[in-house]
Short mmCIF file of C-alpha atoms in Angstrom, two decimals:
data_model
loop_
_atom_site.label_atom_id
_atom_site.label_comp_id
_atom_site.label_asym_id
_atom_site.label_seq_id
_atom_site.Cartn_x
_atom_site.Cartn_y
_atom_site.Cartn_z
CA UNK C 1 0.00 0.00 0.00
CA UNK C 2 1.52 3.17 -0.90
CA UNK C 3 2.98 5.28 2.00
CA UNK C 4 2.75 8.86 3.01
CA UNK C 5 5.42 10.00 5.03
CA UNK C 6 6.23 13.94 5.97
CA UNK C 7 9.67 15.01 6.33
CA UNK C 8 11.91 17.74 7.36
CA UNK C 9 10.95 19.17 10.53
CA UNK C 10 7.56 17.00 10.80
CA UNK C 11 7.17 13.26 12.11
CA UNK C 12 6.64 10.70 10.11
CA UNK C 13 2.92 9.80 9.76
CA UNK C 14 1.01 7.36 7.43
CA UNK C 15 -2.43 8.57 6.02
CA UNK C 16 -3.59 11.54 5.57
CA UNK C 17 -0.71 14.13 6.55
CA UNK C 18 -2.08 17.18 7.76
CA UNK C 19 -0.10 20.70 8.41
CA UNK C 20 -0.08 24.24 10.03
CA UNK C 21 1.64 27.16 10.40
CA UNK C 22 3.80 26.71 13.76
CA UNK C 23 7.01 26.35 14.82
CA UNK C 24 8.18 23.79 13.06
CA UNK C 25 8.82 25.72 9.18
CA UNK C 26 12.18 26.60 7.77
CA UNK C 27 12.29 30.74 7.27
CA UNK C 28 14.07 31.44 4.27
CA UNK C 29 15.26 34.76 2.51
CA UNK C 30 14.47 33.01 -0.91
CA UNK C 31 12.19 29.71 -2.44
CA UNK C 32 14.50 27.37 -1.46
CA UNK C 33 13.05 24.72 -4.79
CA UNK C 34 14.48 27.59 -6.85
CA UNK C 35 18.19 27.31 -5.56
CA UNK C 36 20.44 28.76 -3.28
CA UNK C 37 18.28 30.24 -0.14
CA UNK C 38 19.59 30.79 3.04
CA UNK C 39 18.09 29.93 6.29
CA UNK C 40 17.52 32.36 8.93
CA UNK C 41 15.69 29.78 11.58
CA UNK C 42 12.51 28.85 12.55
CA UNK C 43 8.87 30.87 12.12
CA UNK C 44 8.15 32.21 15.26
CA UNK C 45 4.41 32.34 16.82
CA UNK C 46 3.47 36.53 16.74
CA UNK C 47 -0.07 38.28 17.76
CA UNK C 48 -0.98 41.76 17.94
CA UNK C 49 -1.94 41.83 21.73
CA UNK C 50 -1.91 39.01 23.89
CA UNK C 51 -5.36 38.51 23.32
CA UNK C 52 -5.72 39.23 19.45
CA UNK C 53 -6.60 36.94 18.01
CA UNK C 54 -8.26 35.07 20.95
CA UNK C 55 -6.03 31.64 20.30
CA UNK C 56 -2.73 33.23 20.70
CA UNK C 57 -0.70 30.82 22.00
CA UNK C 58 1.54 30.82 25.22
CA UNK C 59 5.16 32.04 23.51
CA UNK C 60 4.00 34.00 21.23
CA UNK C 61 5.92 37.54 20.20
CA UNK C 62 3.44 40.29 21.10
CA UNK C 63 3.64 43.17 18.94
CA UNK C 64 1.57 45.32 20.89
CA UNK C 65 -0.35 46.82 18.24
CA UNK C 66 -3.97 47.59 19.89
CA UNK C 67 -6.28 48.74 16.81
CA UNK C 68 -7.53 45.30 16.11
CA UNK C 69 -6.89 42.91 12.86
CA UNK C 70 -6.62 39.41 12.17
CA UNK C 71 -10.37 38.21 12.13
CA UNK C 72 -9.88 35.28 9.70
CA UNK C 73 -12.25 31.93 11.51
CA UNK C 74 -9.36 29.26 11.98
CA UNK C 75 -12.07 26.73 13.53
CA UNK C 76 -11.38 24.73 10.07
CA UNK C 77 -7.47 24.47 10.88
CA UNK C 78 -7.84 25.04 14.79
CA UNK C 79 -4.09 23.42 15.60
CA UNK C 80 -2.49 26.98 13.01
CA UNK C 81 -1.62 30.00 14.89
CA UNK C 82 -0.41 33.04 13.18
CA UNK C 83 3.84 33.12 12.29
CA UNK C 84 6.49 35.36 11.17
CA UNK C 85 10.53 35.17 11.03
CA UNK C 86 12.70 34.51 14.00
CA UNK C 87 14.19 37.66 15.75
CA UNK C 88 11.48 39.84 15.18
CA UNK C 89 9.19 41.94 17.83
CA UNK C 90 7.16 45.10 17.84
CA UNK C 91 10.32 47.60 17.98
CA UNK C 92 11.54 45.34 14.74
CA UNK C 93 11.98 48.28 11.49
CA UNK C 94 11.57 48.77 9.02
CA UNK C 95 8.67 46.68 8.76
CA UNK C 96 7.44 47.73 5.21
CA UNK C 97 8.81 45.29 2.79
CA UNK C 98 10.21 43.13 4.61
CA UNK C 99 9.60 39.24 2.73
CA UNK C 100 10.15 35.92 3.85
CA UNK C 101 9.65 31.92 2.47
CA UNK C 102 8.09 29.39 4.94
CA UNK C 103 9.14 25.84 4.14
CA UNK C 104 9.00 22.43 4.66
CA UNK C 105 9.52 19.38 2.71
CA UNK C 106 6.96 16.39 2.43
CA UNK C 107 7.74 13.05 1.07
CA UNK C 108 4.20 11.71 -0.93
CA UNK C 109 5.10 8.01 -1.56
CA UNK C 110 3.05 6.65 -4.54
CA UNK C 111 1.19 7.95 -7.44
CA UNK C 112 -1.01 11.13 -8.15
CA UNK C 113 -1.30 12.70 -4.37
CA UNK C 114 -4.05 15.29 -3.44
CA UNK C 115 -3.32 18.86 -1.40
CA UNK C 116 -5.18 21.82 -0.33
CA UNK C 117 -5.01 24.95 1.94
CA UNK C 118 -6.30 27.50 3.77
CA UNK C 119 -4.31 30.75 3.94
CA UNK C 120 -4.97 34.17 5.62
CA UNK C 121 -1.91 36.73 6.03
CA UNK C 122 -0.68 40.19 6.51
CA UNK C 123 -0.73 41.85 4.09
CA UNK C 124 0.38 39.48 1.15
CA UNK C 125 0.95 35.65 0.84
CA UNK C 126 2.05 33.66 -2.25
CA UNK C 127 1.81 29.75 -2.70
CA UNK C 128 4.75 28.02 -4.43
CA UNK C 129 5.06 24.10 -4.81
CA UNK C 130 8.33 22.79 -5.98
CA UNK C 131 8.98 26.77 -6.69
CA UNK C 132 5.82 26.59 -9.12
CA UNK C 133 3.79 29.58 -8.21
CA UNK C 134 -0.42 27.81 -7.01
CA UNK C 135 -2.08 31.25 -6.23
CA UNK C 136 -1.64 34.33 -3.68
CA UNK C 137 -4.05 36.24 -1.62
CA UNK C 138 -3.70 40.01 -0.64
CA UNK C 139 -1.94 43.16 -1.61
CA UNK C 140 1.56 45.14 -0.87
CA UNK C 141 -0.21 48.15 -2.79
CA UNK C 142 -3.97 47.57 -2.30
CA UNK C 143 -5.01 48.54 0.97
CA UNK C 144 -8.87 46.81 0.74
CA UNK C 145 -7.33 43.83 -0.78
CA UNK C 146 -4.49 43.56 1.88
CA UNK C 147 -7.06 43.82 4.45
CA UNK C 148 -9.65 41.45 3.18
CA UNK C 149 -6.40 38.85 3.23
CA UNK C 150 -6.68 38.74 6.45
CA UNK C 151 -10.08 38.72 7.36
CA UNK C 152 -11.21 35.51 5.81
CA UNK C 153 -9.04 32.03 4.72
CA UNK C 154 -9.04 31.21 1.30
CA UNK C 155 -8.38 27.57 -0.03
CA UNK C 156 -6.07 26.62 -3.10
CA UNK C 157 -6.01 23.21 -4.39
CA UNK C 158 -2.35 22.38 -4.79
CA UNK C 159 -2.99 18.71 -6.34
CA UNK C 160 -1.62 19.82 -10.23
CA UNK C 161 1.59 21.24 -9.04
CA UNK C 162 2.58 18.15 -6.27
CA UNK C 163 4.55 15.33 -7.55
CA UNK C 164 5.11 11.22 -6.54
CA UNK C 165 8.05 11.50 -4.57
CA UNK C 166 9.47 15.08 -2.82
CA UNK C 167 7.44 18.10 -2.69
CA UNK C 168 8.36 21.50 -1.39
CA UNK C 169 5.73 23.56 -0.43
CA UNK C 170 6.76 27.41 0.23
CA UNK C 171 4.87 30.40 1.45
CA UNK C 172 5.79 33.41 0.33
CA UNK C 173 4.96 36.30 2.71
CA UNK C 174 5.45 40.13 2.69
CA UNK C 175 4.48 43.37 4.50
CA UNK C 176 2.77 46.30 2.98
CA UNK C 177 3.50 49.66 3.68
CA UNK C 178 0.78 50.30 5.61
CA UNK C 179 -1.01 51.52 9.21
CA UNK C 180 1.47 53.99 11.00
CA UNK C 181 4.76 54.20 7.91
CA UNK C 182 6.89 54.85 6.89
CA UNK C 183 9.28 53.71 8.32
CA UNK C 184 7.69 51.43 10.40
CA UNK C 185 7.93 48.75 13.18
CA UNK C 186 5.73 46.10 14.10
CA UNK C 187 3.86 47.50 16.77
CA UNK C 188 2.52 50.04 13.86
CA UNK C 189 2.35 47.73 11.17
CA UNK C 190 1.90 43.87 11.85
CA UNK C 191 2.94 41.11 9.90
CA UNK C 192 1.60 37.49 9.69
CA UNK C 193 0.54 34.80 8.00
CA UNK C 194 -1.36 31.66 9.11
CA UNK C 195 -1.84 28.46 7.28
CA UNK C 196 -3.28 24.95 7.28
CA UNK C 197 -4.12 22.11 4.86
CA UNK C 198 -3.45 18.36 3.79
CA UNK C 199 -1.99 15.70 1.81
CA UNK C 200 -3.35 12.57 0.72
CA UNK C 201 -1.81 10.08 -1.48
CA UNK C 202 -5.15 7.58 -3.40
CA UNK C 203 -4.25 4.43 -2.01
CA UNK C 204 -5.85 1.24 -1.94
CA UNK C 205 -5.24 -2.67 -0.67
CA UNK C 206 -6.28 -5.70 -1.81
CA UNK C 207 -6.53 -8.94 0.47
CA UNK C 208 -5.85 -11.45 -0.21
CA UNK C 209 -3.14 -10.30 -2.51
CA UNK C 210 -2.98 -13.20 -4.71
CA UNK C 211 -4.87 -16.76 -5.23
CA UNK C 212 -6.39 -18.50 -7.99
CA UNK C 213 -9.63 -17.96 -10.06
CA UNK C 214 -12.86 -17.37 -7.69
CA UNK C 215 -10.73 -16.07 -5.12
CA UNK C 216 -12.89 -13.51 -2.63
CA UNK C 217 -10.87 -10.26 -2.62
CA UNK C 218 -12.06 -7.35 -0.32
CA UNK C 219 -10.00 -3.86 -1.46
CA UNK C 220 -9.96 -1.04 0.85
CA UNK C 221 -9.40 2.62 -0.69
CA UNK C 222 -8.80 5.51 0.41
CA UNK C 223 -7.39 9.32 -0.98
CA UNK C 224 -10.54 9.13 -3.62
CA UNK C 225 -12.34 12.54 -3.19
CA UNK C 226 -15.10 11.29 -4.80
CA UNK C 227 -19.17 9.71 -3.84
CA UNK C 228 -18.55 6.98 -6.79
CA UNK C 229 -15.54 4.92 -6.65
CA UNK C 230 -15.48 2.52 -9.58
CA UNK C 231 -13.63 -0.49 -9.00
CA UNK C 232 -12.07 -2.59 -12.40
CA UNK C 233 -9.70 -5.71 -12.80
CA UNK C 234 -7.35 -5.45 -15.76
CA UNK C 235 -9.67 -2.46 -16.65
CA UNK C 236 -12.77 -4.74 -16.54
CA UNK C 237 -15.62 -2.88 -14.50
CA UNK C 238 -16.34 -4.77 -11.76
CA UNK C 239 -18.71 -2.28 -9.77
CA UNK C 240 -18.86 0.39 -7.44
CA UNK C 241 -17.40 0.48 -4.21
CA UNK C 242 -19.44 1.54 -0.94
CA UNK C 243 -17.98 4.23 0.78
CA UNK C 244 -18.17 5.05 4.63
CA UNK C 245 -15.82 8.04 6.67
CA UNK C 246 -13.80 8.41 3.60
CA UNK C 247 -12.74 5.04 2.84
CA UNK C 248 -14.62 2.81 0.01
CA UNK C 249 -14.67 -0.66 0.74
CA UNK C 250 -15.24 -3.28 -2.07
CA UNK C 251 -15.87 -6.96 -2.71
CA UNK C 252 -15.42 -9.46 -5.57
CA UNK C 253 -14.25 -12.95 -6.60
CA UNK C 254 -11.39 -13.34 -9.24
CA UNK C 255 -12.85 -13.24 -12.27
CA UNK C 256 -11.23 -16.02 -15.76
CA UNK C 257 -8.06 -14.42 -15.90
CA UNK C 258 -3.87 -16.32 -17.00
CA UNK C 259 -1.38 -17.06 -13.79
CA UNK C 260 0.46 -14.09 -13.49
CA UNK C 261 0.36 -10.89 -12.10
CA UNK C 262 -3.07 -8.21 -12.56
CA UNK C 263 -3.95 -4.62 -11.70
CA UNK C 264 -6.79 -3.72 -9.35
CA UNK C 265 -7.83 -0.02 -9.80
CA UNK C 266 -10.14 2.11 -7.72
CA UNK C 267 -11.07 5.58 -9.46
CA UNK C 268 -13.16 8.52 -9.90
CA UNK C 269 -14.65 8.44 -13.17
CA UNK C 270 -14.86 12.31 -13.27
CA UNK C 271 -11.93 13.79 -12.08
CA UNK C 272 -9.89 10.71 -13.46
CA UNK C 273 -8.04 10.40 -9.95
CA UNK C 274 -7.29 6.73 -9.24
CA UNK C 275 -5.10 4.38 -7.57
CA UNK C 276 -3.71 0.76 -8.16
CA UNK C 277 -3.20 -2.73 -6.39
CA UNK C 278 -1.53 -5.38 -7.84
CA UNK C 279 -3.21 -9.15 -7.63
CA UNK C 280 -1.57 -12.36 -8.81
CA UNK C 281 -3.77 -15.04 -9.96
CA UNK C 282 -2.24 -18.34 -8.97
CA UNK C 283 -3.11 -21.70 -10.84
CA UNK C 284 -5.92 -23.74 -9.58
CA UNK C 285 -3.45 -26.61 -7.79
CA UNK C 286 -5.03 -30.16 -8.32
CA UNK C 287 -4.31 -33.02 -6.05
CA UNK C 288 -4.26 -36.61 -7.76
CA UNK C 289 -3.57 -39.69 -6.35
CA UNK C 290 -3.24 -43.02 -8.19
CA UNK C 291 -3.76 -46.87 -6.44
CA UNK C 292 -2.42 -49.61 -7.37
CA UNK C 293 -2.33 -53.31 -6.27
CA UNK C 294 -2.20 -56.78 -7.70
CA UNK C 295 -5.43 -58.21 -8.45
CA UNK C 296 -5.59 -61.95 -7.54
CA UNK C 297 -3.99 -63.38 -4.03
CA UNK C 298 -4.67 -66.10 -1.73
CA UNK C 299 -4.77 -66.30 1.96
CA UNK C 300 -1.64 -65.70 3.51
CA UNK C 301 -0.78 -64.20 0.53
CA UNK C 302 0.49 -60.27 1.08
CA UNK C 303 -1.07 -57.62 -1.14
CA UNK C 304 1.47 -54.70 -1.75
CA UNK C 305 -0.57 -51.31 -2.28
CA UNK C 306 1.39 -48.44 -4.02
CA UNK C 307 -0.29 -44.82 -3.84
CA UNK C 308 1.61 -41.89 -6.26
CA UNK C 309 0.34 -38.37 -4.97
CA UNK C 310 0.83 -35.45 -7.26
CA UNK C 311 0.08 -31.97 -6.92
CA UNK C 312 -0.70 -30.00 -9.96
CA UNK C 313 1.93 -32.57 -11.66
CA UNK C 314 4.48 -32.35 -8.57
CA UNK C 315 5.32 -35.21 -6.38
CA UNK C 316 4.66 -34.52 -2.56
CA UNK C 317 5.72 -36.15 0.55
CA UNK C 318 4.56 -37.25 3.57
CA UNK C 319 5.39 -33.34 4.92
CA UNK C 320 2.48 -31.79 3.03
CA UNK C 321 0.66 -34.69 2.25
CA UNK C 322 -2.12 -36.35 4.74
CA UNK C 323 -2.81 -39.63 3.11
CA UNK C 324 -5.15 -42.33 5.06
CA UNK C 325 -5.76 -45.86 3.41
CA UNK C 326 -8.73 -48.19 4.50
CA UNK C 327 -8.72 -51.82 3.26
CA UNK C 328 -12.55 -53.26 2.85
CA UNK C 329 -13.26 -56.68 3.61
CA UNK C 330 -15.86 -58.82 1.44
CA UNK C 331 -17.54 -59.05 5.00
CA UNK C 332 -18.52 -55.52 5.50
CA UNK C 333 -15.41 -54.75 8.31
CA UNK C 334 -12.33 -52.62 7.18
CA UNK C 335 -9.29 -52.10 8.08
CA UNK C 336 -6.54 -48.32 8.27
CA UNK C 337 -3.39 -49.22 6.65
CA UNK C 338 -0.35 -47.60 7.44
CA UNK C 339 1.84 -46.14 4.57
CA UNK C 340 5.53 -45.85 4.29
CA UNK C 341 6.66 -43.14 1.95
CA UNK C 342 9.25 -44.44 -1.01
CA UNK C 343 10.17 -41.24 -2.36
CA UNK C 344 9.05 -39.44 -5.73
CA UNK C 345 5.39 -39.01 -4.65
CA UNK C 346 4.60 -42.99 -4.17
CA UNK C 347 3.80 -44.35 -0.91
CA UNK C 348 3.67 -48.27 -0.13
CA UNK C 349 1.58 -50.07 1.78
CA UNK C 350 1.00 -53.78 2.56
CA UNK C 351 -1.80 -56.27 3.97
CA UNK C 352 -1.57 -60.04 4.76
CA UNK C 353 -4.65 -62.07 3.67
CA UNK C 354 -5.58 -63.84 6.86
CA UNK C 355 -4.89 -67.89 6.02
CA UNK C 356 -9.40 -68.17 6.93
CA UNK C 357 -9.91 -65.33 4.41
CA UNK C 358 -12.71 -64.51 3.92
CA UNK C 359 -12.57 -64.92 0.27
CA UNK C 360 -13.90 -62.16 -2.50
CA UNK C 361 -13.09 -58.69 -3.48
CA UNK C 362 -11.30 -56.91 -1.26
CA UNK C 363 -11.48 -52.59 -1.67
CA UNK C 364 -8.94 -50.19 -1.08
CA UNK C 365 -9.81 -46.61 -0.61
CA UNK C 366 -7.55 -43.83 -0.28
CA UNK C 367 -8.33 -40.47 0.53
CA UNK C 368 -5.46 -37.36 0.60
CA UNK C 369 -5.82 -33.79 1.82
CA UNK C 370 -2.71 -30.86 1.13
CA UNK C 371 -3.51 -27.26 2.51
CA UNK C 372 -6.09 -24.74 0.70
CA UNK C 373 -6.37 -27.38 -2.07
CA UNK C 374 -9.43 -29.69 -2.51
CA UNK C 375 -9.41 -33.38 -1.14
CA UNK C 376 -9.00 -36.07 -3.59
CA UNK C 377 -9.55 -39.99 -3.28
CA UNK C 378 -8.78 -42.71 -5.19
CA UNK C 379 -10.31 -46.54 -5.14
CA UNK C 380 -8.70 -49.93 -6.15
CA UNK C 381 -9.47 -53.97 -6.20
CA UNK C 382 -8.30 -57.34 -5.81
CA UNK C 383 -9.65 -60.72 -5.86
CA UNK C 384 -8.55 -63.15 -3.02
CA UNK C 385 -9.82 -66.62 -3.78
CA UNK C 386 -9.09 -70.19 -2.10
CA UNK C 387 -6.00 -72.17 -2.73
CA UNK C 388 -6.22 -74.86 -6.29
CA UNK C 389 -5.99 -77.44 -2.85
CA UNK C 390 -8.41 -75.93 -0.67
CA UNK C 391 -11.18 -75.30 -3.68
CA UNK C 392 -10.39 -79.25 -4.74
CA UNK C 393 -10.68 -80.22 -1.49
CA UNK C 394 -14.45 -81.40 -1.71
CA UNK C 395 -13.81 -83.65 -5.03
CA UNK C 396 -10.50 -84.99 -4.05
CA UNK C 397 -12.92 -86.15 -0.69
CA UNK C 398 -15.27 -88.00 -2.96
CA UNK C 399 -12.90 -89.44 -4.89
CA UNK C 400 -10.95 -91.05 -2.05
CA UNK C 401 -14.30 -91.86 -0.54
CA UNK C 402 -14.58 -93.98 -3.67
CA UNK C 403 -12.03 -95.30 -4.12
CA UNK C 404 -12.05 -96.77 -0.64
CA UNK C 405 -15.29 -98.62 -1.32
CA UNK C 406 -14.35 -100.10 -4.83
CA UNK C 407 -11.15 -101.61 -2.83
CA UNK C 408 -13.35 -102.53 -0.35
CA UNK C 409 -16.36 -104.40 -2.86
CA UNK C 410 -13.29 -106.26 -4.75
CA UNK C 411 -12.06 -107.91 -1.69
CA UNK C 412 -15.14 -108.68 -0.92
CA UNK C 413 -15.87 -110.31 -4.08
CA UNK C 414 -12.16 -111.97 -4.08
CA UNK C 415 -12.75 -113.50 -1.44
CA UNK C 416 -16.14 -114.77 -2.08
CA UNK C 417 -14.34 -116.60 -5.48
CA UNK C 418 -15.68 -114.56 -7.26
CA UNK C 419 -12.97 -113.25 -9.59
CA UNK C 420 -10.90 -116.99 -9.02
CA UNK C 421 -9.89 -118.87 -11.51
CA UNK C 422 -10.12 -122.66 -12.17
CA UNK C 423 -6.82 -123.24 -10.93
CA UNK C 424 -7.67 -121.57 -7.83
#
């Protein structure tokens, strides 16, 4: 998520980074985005009585000058108070002229930021960012206009002239040569300027930040000045985003899109002002397994099962693979096997046929689970039948059963004469 992070003189901050005139700005006796400017401290709070205006803060350099001024409403910016150079008090002359450049140094961290502020001075202010010139309010020759300057605040958009990357914003202020001149000092003829305002860099954040196809995706935005915030993927609209205390809030499931990485942008469709999240769809991973066995034993015999696991084509391992094998029984009861991995994907298991059986088709069912991809299962048969001796075993009875009586019937009949001959 892009960052927004004053410098120089200011802490560092994320969101929207406010400012105000105080104590904090860089005087200069030149725009220091110009060139060579040299610094004679920093602003210093000033008032014209202790009490004028009415937030004049504890510190401040009174200039003693008792006819009133200074009416602008600073309830929008309560946190400015009104400033002037360092060194400089109501005996200070000549005060006529007399310019100076307030500056400080912000560091907007991502793409197309946003800035405004409110200004009110005595008797003439000028607005410079990155020593481009924004607007200026008041008069060094226009008594009326000087006056009205600082009587009411008037706001300046500064969002064409600020950059990705450093700004320097600059105030330009300068006396008049006017109440008691000339010469003149403070007390007689006041200088100030007061100031407040913002930057905002359009931000937004996707999560999750990648996944495959149908992934949910919730962005967060924020920076927009705007009621409608569309929302697009790869410049597809997707819809508009809800918003709620500034921030628009949006939901949506990856639409068809290649593995690789893809743009999420949130934007104002009229004053074009947007800002960018990058997604990467993943591929959809597939889990296979594969079962094999022999497919004819006898009892006692031992059935070797082999199980290959693959993920998306990849052999796993028994790390990030849960495999579970169950042997059925031709009467209804099973059995878990346990399964030794090889290597290369393929696990072994084994199962002795019991030397009573039972006798029939025997099922093997395996079933494997890997993290945030879907189960798969897998199924497999073989035949156990009796032994050639044990199926025979019901003839080869008869047989000897017979047997025994035709031995039996001839000796009867040899020894009845039966089968004697006449020599006998």
């Amino acid at each position: 998520m892009p960052s927004l992070i004053p410098h120089a003189n200011s802490s560092g901050m994320t969101g929207p980074a406010t400012f105000v005139s105080d104590t904090s700005w860089q005087v200069y006796n030149a725009d220091p985005a110009l060139g060579a400017a040299t610094s004679l401290g920093l602003a210093q709070f000033v008032c014209l009585t202790s009490s004028i205006p009415s937030t004049c803060p504890a510190g401040a350099t009174i200039y003693g000058h008792s006819t009133g001024g200074w009416t602008s409403d600073l309830s929008s910016i309560p946190a400015a108070h009104w400033i002037w150079a360092p060194n400089i008090n109501g005996t200070t002359t000549p005060a006529e002229f007399n310019q100076f450049f307030f500056s400080k140094t912000f560091q907007l961290n991502g793409t197309q930021p946003i800035g405004f502020i409110s200004i009110s001075a005595d008797d003439l202010a000028e607005l410079r960012v990155n020593g481009h010139i924004v607007g200026s309010i008041g008069s060094i020759s226009d008594y009326s206009t000087a006056t009205q300057a600082q009587a009411f605040l008037t706001t300046f958009n500064l969002t064409p002239f600020l950059t990705a990357g450093t700004n320097i914003l600059t105030v330009r202020a300068e006396n008049g040569p006017f109440g008691i001149c000339c010469p003149s000092n403070y007390a007689g003829n006041p200088a100030g300027v007061v100031f407040g305002g913002f930057f905002v860099v359009p931000s937004i954040e996707v999560n999750p930040s990648r996944g495959p196809i149908g992934t949910k995706v919730s962005v967060y935005g924020s920076g927009i000045p705007s009621a409608q915030v569309e929302v697009t993927f790869d410049d597809a609209f997707l819809g508009v985003a809800s918003l709620t205390n500034g921030t628009s809030t949006f939901t949506f499931n990856v639409p068809d899109a290649q593995p690789g990485l893809h743009l999420v942008k949130a934007s104002d469709p009229f004053s074009k002002i947007s800002a960018v999240a990058n997604f990467t769809v993943t591929r959809i991973d597939t889990l296979a397994i594969n079962v094999d066995v022999g497919t004819l034993y006898f009892p006692a015999d031992t059935a070797t099962i082999y199980t290959l696991a693959t993920l998306s084509g990849a052999p796993l391992n028994a790390t990030t693979l849960q495999l579970q094998l169950t042997l059925m029984r031709p009467d209804g009861s099973n059995v878990t096997l346990t399964t030794t991995f090889v290597g290369g994907g393929l696990f072994k298991s084994a199962y002795t046929v019991p030397t009573t059986g039972p006798v029939g088709t025997y099922a093997v069912v395996a079933k494997a689970h890997v993290a945030n991809v879907q189960d798969s299962s897998a199924l497999t048969t073989f035949e156990v039948k009796p032994t050639w001796l044990s199926a025979q075993a019901p003839a080869l009875t008869t047989t000897a059963v017979a047997l025994t009586g035709a031995l039996a019937v001839g000796a009867v009949v040899w020894k009845r004469g039966i089968y004697r001959s006449k020599l006998d």
